[in-house]
Amino acid sequence: MEEEEDLVVVISRSIVIPRNAKKSTSSKKKIHLLPWDLSRLRFGYLQRGLLFSKPYPKIDTVLSKLQTSLSLALDRFYPLAGRLVKTKNDDDTVSFYINPDGSGVEFVHASATNIEVSDILRLSTTLSSFFPATGVKNCNGVSRSLLMVQVTEMKDGIFIGFGYNSTVADGDSIWKFLNAWSEICSKGLVPEPCQRRLQLKGWFFEEIEYPIRIPDPEAKAARVTTASSGLQELMFHVTKENALKLEAKANDEKVSSLQAVLGHLWCSMVKHSGMSREEETHCRLPIDMRRRVDPPLEEDCFGNVSQTGIARVTVGELMDNGLGWAAGKINDMERSQTHENAEASAEKWVRDVKIPVSVGSKDLVVTSSHRFDVYGNDFGWGKPVAARAGPPYVSGRMVVFQGVEEGSLDFQACLLPQVVEKLSEDVDFKEFVSIVL
């Protein structure tokens, strides 16, 4: 396969600012960061993308419409157009906050005329160069835009890739922003919901003083993994029917269909991992805390209001107890994500600050959500044919998207080649999961 960097050529770079940036930035207050924001400062920007097939307008028209509508959308979702600010304290610590100053969003136009839509669907070409924030860490948001966009014209389609700083927004917020941006682009006007004042998450940990003081996350160089480093990317597809079958198979634990699917993926991945029975394995997934904190936040509250929940078991326990038990452990973990537990965890973190570079390689790392409206993003030339994720790459990563068919699930997996080989031969695994290599 040809080197991807040779196939994707950057045509232009520009900055898109909110339409009313000069009028409104003076009234915007700084946004302080919570422990679950600060703990991500050394992680890479999260990157997602939407794939569109022909027909669509000429590329100049596409770029103009996207930039104009993005400027309008940023008027409401103004934190995305800001920058991180790092202040040095007198005790050799630093503090961070978001300055919603309207500095703007980096916008890249690229060309990859030798790559086809089918290449992206099959992941037969690596995707790093289709995304604008590859290699950028969250702490770099002091000088880089908190949202970056790249529009790549392909042989028979367009790929809109974006990267975002996960201290400013979680998946729920970023997809709601994309839903609004696409609607503005398609209709040429700002819909009524986007004219309402944006609700920010605020500060809800009463026992923690802000700004929080932490060691400088840039003091030790931390390289973000941008290449696949021997890992293999592939797509898993689970039909609605098979998700319900897995739920029924695990029904003694009264779990959801998604928890049952995740339990199946977790058991199967660990089964072929080569880990010993005594080793601990984790299932990590984002938990939306908007309705879990006290008092609850509005569901459309903007910001990073997600924390990572971790189900911990040994390999032996997972292999001996199977699907229903694994799904039950995921369910137990989700149910434990209360305001009290989140506050206790945040207070503990402040007393003993840890800012990791990445998560463990022996984990099932679930990101995104099947609830995010991916296929409703029609910018004016039809709905996307697929959604894909970009770097950073982590072994065991599973980016979940809603499937094209209602109720189905797609997972973009990143695994060791030997695990992929064994999964492709595992009849029990493939009974419920289709593999797209």
Phi, psi and omega in degrees: 000139180292154176293130185297323182300332179284343184264337181252119183243127177282125181268316182203158175229141179209174177241129176254123180253158176302144184304318183255033186303314184292332182279328195248345188294332183295336182268356182273130182271154176297150182248113181281151185260137178277166177306321182285348169281309185297328181292348182259006189298334181262001174281156175284157174305140173284141185228131179225164180204157180240135182253128180237140177257165177294157005272156173204166182296173175301149188300325179297321178292318178301311182297318180297314180295319181294317182291319179295314181289327176296318178300319178292317181295325181290341175302319178275315183268053190296333179301331181294339181263008180267197178219154169286148174237129177251124177248140179269133180262169184280002180245027179067018173255173176230162174228153180234148167210165177264125175260106182281067190268003178073023181299334173110178185241132177289131184232121184245135171251125182228165181228138176215067190287353176265357181256135182254163177305319182298330178295320179289319181299321182270356186056034180279353170235139178291155193253001188309315186281358176272358183239145189271348188245022181297123180090357181268129178266158180301323180292345176285357180295356174289336181234345179251153181293148183285343171230137176230143182232139174227127176252116183247120177275126181252183181299319183223028181187182178229139175241122176256106180256147178217148176235143181219150180281121187279007167277339183262335183204149171258183183299320180300314182292319185290324179287328174292324173298314180297321177301318180291316180299314182295324179292319177297317180296318183290317186265344179076014178211164182270117181294158185306316180301329181280355178268351178281155180296136180288131177270120177264162188287333181070199183239119185234018173251093190296330185273000182248124178278146177238154001285145181287138179262129183222159171298149182295116181293346179265000182296325176248123182298132179230117182276127176278131181285112181254329177273162184287347173049048179083000178273159181241133177260142177202166180253135169252138178235131178237119179289162176301319180299315181289327175297319179291326177295318178294322177298318179294323180295331182254019192291345177297336182267358180053055181255167176279167179295322179295317179298323178294318178296315179296322176299320178295316179295317182297310180300316184292318180295314181293324179306324184253015186276341184081009179285153178279161183296334184277343182290151178267139177234148184237149166245115182253133173210151182287139179244120177287119185262005187304315182264002182262334179285163183234116001285155182297151176266162174296148183296334180263016177301130186266140175138186173272099181242033178239142171236158183274122173267142184231119171267126185243127176213168172270159179301318180300317179299317182295317182289325182284328189259335170079196191304303186300318180294317179298314179297324178296322177295321177295318179297316179300318180297315180298318181293336182279355184278077180257168177300317182298315180292322179294319180293318178298319179295319180295318179295321177296319181297319181296325179287332182219080188293128174229126180237091185289159176276322179201175178268171183293149182280353181257015183257157163269113186252101182267129176232164182068193183203147176288349181277345182288136183279091182278313189273002174272001183274079177261110181276000179124358178228030176103163181284156178295152177267345179193159171241144180221160179245151178249190178299165008282152182262135179223134177298129181092001180290134175231107176268117185264134175233153168296143178280167178297317177281139182304131177085353180271165183231141172241138177235124171267109188259150176230109189222164173292143183304323181292330176289319178299316181300316181290323177296322181292345178254359185272105183297320180297321179294313186284352175298331184241346186233129174268137181253128176250106182267000000 
